[in-house]
PDB file of C-alpha atoms in Angstrom:
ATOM      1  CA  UNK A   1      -8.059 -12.198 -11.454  1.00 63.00           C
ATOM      2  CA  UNK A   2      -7.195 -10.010  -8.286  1.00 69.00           C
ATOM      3  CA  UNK A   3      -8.247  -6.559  -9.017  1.00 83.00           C
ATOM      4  CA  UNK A   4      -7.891  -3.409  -7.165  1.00 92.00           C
ATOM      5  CA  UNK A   5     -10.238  -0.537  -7.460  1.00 94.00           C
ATOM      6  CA  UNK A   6      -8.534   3.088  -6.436  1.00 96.00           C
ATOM      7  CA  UNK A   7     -10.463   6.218  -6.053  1.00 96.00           C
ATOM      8  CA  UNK A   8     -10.699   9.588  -6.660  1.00 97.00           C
ATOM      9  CA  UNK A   9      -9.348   8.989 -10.522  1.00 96.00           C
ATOM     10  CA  UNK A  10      -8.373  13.110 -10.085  1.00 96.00           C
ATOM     11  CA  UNK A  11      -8.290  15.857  -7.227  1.00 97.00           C
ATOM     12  CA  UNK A  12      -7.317  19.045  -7.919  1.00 97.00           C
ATOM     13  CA  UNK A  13      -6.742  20.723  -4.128  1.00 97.00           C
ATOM     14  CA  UNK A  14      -5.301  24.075  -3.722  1.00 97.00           C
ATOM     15  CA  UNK A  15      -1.712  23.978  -1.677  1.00 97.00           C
ATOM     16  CA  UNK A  16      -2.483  23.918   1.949  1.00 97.00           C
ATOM     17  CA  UNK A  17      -5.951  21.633   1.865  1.00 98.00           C
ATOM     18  CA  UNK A  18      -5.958  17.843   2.897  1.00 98.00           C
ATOM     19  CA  UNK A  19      -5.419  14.927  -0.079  1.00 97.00           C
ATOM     20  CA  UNK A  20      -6.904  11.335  -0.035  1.00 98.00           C
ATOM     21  CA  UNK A  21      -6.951   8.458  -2.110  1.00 98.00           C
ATOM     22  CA  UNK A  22      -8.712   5.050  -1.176  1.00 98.00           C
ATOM     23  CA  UNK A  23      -7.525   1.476  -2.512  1.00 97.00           C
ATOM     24  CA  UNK A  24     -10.523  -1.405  -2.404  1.00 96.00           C
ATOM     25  CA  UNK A  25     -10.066  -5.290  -3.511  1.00 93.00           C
ATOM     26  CA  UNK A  26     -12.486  -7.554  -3.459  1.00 89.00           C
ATOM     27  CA  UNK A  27     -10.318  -9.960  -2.242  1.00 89.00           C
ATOM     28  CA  UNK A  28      -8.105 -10.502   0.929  1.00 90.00           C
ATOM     29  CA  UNK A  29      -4.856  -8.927   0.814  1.00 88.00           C
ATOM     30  CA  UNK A  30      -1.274 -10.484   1.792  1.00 86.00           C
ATOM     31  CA  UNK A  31       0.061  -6.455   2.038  1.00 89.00           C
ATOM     32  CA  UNK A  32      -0.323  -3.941   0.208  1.00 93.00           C
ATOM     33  CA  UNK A  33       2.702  -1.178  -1.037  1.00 94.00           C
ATOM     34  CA  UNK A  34       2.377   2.801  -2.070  1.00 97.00           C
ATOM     35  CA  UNK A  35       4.053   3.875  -4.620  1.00 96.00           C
ATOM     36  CA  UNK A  36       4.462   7.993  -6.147  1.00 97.00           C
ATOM     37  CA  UNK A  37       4.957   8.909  -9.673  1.00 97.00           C
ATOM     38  CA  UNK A  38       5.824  12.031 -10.617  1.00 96.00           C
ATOM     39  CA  UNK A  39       4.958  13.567 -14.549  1.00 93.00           C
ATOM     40  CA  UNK A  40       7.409  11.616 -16.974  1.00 91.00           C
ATOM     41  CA  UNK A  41       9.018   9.627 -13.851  1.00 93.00           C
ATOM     42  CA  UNK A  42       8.877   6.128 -12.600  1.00 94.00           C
ATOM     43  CA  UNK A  43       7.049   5.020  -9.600  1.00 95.00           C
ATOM     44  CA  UNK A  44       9.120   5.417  -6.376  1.00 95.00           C
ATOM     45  CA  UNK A  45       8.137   2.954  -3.098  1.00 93.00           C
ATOM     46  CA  UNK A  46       6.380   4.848  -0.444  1.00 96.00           C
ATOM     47  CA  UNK A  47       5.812   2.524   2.309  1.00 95.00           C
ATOM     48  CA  UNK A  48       4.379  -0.645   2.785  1.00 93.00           C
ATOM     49  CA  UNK A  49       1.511  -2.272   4.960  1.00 94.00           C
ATOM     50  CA  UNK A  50       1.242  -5.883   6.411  1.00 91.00           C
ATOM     51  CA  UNK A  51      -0.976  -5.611   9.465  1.00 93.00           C
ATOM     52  CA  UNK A  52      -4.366  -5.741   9.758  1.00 95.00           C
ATOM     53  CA  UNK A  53      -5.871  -2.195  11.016  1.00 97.00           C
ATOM     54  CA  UNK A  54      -1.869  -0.931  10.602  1.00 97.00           C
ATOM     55  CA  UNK A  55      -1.067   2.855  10.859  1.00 98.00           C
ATOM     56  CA  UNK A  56       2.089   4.535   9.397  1.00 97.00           C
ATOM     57  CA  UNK A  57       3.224   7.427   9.482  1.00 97.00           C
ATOM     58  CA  UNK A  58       5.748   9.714   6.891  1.00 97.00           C
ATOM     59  CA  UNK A  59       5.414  13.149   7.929  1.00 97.00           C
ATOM     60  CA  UNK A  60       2.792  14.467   6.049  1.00 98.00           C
ATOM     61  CA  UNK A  61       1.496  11.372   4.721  1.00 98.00           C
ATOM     62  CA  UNK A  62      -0.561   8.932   6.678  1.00 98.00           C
ATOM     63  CA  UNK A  63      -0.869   5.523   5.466  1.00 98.00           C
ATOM     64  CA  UNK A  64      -4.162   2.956   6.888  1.00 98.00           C
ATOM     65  CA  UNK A  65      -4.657  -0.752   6.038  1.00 97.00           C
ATOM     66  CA  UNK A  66      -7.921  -1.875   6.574  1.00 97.00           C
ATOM     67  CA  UNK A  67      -8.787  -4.058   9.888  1.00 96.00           C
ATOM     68  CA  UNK A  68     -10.261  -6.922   7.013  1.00 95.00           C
ATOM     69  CA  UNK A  69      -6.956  -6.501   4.827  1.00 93.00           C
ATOM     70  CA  UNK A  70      -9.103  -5.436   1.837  1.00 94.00           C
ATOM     71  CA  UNK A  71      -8.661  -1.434   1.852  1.00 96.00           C
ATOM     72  CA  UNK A  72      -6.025   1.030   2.466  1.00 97.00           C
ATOM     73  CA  UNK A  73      -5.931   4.848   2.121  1.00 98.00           C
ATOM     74  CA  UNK A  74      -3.538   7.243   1.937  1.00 98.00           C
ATOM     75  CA  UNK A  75      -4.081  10.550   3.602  1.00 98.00           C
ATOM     76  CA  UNK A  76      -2.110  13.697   3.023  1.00 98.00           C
ATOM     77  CA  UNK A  77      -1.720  16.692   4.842  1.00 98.00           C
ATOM     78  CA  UNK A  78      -1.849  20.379   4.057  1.00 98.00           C
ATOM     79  CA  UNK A  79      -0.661  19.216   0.568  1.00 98.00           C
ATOM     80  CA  UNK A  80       2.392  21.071  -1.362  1.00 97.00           C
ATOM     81  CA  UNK A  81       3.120  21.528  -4.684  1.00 96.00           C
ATOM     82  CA  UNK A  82       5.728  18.518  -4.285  1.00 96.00           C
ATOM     83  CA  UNK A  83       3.195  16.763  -3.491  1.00 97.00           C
ATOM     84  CA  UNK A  84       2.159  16.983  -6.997  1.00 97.00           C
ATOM     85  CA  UNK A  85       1.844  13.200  -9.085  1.00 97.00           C
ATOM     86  CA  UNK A  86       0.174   9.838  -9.659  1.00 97.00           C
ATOM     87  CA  UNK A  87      -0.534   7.759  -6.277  1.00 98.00           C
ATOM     88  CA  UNK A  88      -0.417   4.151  -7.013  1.00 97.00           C
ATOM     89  CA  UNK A  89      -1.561   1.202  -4.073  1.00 97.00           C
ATOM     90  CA  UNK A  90      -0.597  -2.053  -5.556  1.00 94.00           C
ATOM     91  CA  UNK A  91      -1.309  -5.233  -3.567  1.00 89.00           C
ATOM     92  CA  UNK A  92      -0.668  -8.936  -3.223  1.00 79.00           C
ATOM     93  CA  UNK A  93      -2.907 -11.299  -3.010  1.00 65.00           C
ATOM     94  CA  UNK A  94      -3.289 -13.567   0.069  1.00 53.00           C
ATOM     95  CA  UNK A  95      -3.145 -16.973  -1.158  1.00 50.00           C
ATOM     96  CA  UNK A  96      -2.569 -19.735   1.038  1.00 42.00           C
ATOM     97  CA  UNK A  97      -0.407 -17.631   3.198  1.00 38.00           C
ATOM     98  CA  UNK A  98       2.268 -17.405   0.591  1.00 41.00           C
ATOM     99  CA  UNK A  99       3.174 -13.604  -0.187  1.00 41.00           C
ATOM    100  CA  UNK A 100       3.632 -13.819  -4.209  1.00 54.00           C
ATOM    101  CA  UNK A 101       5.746 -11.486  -5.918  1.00 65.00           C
ATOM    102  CA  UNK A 102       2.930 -10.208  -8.204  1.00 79.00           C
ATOM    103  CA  UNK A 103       2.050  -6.663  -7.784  1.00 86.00           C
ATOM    104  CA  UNK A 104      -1.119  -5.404  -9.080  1.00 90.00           C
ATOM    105  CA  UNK A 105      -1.830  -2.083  -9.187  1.00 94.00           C
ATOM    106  CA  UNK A 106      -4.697   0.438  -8.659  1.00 94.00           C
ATOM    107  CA  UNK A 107      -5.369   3.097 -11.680  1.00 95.00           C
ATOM    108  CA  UNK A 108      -3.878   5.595  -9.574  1.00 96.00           C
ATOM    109  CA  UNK A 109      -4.681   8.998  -8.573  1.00 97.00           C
ATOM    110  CA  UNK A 110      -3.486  11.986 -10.264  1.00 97.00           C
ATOM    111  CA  UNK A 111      -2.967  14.667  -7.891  1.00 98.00           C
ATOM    112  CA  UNK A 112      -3.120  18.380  -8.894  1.00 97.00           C
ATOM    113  CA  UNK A 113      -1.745  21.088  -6.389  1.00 97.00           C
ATOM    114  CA  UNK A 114      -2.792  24.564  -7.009  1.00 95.00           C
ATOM    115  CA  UNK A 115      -0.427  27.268  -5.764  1.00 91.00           C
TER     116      UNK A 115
ATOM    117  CA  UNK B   1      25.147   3.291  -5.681  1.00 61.00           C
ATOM    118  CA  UNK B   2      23.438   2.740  -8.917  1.00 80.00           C
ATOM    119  CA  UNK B   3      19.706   2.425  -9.423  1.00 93.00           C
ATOM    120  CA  UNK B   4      17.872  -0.050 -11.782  1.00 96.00           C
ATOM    121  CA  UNK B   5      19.038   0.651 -15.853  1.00 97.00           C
ATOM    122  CA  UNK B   6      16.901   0.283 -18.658  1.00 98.00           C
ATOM    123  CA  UNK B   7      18.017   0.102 -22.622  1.00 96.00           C
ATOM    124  CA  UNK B   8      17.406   1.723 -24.621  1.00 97.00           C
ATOM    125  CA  UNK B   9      15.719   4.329 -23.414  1.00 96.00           C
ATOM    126  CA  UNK B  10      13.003   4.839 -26.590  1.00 96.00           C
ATOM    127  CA  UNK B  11      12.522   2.585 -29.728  1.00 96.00           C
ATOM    128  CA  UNK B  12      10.340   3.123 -32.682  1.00 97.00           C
ATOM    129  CA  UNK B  13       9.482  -0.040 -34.315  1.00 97.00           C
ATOM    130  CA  UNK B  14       6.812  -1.224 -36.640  1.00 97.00           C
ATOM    131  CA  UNK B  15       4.095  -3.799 -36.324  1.00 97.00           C
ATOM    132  CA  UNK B  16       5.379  -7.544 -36.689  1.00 97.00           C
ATOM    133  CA  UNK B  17       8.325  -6.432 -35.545  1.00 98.00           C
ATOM    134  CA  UNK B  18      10.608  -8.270 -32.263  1.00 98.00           C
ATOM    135  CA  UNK B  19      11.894  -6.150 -29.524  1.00 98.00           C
ATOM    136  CA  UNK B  20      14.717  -6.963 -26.663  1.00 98.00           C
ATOM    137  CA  UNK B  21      14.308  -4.509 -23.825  1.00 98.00           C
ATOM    138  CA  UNK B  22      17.223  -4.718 -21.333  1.00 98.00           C
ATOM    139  CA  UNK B  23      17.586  -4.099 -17.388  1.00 98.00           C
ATOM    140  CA  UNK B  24      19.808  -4.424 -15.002  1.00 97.00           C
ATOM    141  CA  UNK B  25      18.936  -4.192 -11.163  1.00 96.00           C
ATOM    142  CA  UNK B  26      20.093  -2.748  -8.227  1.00 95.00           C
ATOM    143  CA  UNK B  27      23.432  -4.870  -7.096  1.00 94.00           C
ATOM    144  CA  UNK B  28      22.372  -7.294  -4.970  1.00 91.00           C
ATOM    145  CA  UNK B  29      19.125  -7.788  -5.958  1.00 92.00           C
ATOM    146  CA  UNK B  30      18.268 -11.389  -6.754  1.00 91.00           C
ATOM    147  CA  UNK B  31      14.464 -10.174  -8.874  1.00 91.00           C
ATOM    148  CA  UNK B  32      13.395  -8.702 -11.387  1.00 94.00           C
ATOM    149  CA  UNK B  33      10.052  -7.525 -12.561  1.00 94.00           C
ATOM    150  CA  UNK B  34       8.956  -6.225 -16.016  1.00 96.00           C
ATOM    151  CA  UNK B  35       5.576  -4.410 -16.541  1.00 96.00           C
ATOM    152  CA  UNK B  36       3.892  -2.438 -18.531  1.00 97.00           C
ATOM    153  CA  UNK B  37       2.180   0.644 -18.411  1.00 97.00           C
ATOM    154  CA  UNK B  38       0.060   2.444 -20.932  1.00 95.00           C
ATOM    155  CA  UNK B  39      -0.624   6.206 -20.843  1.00 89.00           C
ATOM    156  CA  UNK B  40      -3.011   7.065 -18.046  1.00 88.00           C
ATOM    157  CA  UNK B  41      -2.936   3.373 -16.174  1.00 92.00           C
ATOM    158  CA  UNK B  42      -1.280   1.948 -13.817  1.00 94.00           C
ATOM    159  CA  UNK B  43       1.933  -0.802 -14.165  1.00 95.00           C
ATOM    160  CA  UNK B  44       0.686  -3.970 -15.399  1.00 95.00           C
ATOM    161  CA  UNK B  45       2.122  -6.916 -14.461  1.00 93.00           C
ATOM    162  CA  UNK B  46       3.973  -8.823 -17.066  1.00 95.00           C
ATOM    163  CA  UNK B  47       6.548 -10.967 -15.549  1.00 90.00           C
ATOM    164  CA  UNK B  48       8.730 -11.434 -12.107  1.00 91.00           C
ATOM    165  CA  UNK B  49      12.006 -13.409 -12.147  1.00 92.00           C
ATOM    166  CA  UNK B  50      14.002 -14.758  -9.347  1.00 89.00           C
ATOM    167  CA  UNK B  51      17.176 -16.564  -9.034  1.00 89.00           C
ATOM    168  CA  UNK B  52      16.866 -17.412 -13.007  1.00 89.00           C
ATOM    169  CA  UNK B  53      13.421 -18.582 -12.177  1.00 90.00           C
ATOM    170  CA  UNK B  54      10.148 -17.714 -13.645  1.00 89.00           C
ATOM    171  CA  UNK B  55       7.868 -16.805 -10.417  1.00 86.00           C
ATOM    172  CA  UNK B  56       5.150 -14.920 -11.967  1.00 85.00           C
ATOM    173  CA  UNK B  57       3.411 -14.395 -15.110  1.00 88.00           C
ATOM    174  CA  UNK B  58       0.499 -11.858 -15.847  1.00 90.00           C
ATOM    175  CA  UNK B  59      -2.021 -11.824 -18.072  1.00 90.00           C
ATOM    176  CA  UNK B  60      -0.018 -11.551 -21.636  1.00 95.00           C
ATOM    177  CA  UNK B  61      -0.277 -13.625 -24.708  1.00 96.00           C
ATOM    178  CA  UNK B  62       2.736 -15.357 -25.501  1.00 96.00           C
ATOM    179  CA  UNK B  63       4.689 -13.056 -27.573  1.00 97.00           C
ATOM    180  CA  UNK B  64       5.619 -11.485 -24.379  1.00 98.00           C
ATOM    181  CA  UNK B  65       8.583 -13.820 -22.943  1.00 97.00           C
ATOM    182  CA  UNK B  66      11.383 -12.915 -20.603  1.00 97.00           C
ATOM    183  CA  UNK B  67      14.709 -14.355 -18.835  1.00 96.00           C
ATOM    184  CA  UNK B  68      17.147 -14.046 -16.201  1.00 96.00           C
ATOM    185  CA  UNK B  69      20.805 -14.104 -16.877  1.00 96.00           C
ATOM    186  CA  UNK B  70      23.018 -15.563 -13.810  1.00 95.00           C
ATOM    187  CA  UNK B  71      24.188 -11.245 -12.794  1.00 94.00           C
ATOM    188  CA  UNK B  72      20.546 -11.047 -12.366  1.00 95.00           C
ATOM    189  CA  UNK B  73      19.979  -8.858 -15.518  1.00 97.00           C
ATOM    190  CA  UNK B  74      16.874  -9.721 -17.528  1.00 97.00           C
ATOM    191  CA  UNK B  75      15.557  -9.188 -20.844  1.00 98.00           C
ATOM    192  CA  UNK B  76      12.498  -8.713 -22.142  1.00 98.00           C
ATOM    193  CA  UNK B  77      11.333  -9.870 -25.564  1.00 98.00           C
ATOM    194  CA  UNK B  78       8.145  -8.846 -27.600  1.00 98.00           C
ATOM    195  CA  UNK B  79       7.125 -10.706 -30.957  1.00 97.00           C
ATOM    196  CA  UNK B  80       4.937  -9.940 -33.700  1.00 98.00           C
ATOM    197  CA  UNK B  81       4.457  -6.604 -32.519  1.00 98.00           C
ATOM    198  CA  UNK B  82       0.999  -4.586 -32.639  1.00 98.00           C
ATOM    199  CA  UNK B  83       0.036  -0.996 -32.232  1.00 97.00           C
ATOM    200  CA  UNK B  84      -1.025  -1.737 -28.910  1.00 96.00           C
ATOM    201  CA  UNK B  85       1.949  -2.845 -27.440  1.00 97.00           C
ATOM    202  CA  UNK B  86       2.786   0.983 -27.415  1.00 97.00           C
ATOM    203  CA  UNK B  87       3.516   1.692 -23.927  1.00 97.00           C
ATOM    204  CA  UNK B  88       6.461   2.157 -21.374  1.00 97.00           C
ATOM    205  CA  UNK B  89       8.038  -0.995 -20.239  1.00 98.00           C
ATOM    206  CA  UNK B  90       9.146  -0.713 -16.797  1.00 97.00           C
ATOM    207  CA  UNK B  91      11.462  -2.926 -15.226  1.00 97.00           C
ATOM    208  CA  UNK B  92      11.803  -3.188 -11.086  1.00 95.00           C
ATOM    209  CA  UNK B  93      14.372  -5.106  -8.904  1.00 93.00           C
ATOM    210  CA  UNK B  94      13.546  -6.359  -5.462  1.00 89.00           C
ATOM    211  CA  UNK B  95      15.400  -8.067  -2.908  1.00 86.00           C
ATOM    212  CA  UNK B  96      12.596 -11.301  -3.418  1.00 78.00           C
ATOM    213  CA  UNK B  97       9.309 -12.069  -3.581  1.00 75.00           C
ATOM    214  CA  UNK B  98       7.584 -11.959  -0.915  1.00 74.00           C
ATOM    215  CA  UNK B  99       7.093  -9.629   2.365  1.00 71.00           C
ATOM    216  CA  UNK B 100       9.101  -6.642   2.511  1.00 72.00           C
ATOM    217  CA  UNK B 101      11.785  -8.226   0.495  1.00 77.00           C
ATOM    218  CA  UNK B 102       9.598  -7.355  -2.681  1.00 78.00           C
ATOM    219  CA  UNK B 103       9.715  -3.407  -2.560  1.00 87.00           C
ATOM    220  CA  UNK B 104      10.021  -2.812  -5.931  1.00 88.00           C
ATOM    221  CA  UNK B 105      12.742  -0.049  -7.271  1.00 93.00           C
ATOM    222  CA  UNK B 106      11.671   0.783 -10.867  1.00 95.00           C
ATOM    223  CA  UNK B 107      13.882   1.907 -13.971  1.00 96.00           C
ATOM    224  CA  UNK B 108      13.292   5.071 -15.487  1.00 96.00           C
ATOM    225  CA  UNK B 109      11.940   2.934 -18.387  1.00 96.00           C
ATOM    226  CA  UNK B 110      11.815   1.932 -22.145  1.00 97.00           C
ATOM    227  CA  UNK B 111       9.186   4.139 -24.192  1.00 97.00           C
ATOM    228  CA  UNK B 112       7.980   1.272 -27.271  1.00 98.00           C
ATOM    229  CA  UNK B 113       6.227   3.167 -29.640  1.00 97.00           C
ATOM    230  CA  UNK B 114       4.990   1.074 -32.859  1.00 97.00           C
ATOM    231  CA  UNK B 115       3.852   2.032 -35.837  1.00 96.00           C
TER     232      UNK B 115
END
């Protein structure tokens, strides 16, 4: 089945320095959707990418999807300690050109701010 | 306007025991998804439902079943339960399936934990 590989597993960054976290499939993606989740929360939608090679933009966070569909990145800013949580890419696979409703996500990134 | 509801909110159980999780989405929201996430991973995909329909299924044996009642809420049920179905069972709504009509808006969640 699809899977998606996300990276780092952990950062620990103090407040103020930059924050990345890479998704990588194996396997073409229809889109692929951001998601936050804060210590005991839920995951909350972030954004979500459809283009090939598309760039968005949420204030401090800059989303990528890769020109061949098969990575995305999410790249954050002079981090805060809001910024603190679990970064989740989850994809769909690109199947015939049908968009199907299963999501499956990374392992996430647990994101430590230091004050 | 009200976000997606989950009930109950923890259960204890013990192993062979069923379980009925409950959600209701976001009004106007024609799917539902359930998955499941373990401590340290990201959501699993269990099931998505649309319009009554099953449209997905994820890699789960068949004690794991679900269903769509004609308001849209959904219920998941878990047989013959093992220590390893321990987890918390999320539940998202989305407008569909596909494209940007399947941003998913999570429940706060039900925390299973079986003895």
């Amino acid at each position: 089945g699809q899977q998606v590989m996300q990276i780092p597993q952990y950062q620990h960054v103090q407040e103020g320095e930059d924050f990345t976290t890479y998704c990588n499939s194996s396997t073409t993606l229809s889109n692929i959707q951001w998601y936050k989740q804060r210590p005991g929360g839920h995951p909350v939608f972030l954004i979500q990418l459809v283009k090939s090679g598309e760039v968005k933009k949420q204030k401090r966070l800059t989303f990528q999807f890769g020109e061949a569909k098969k990575n995305s990145s999410l790249h954050i800013t002079a981090t805060q300690t809001t910024d603190v949580g679990t970064y989740f890419c989850a994809a769909t696979a690109n199947a015939g050109g049908t968009s199907y409703g299963k999501l499956t996500f990374g392992q996430g990134t647990i994101l430590t701010v230091h004050p | 306007d009200a976000g997606v509801t989950q009930s109950p909110t923890h259960l204890i159980k013990t192993r062979g025991q069923q379980v009925t999780l409950r959600c209701s989405p976001i009004s106007g929201h024609k799917s539902v998804s359930w998955y499941q996430q373990v401590l340290g991973q990201g959501p699993q995909f269990i099931f998505q439902y649309y319009e009554k329909e099953e449209r997905g299924r994820g890699n789960f044996p068949d004690r794991f079943s679900a269903r769509q009642f004609p308001n849209y809420s959904s219920e998941l049920n878990v047989n013959a339960l093992l220590l390893g179905d321990s987890a918390l069972y999320l539940c998202a709504s989305s407008r569909g399936t596909s494209g940007s009509y399947n941003e998913q808006f999570f429940g706060p969640g039900t925390r299973l934990t079986v003895l």
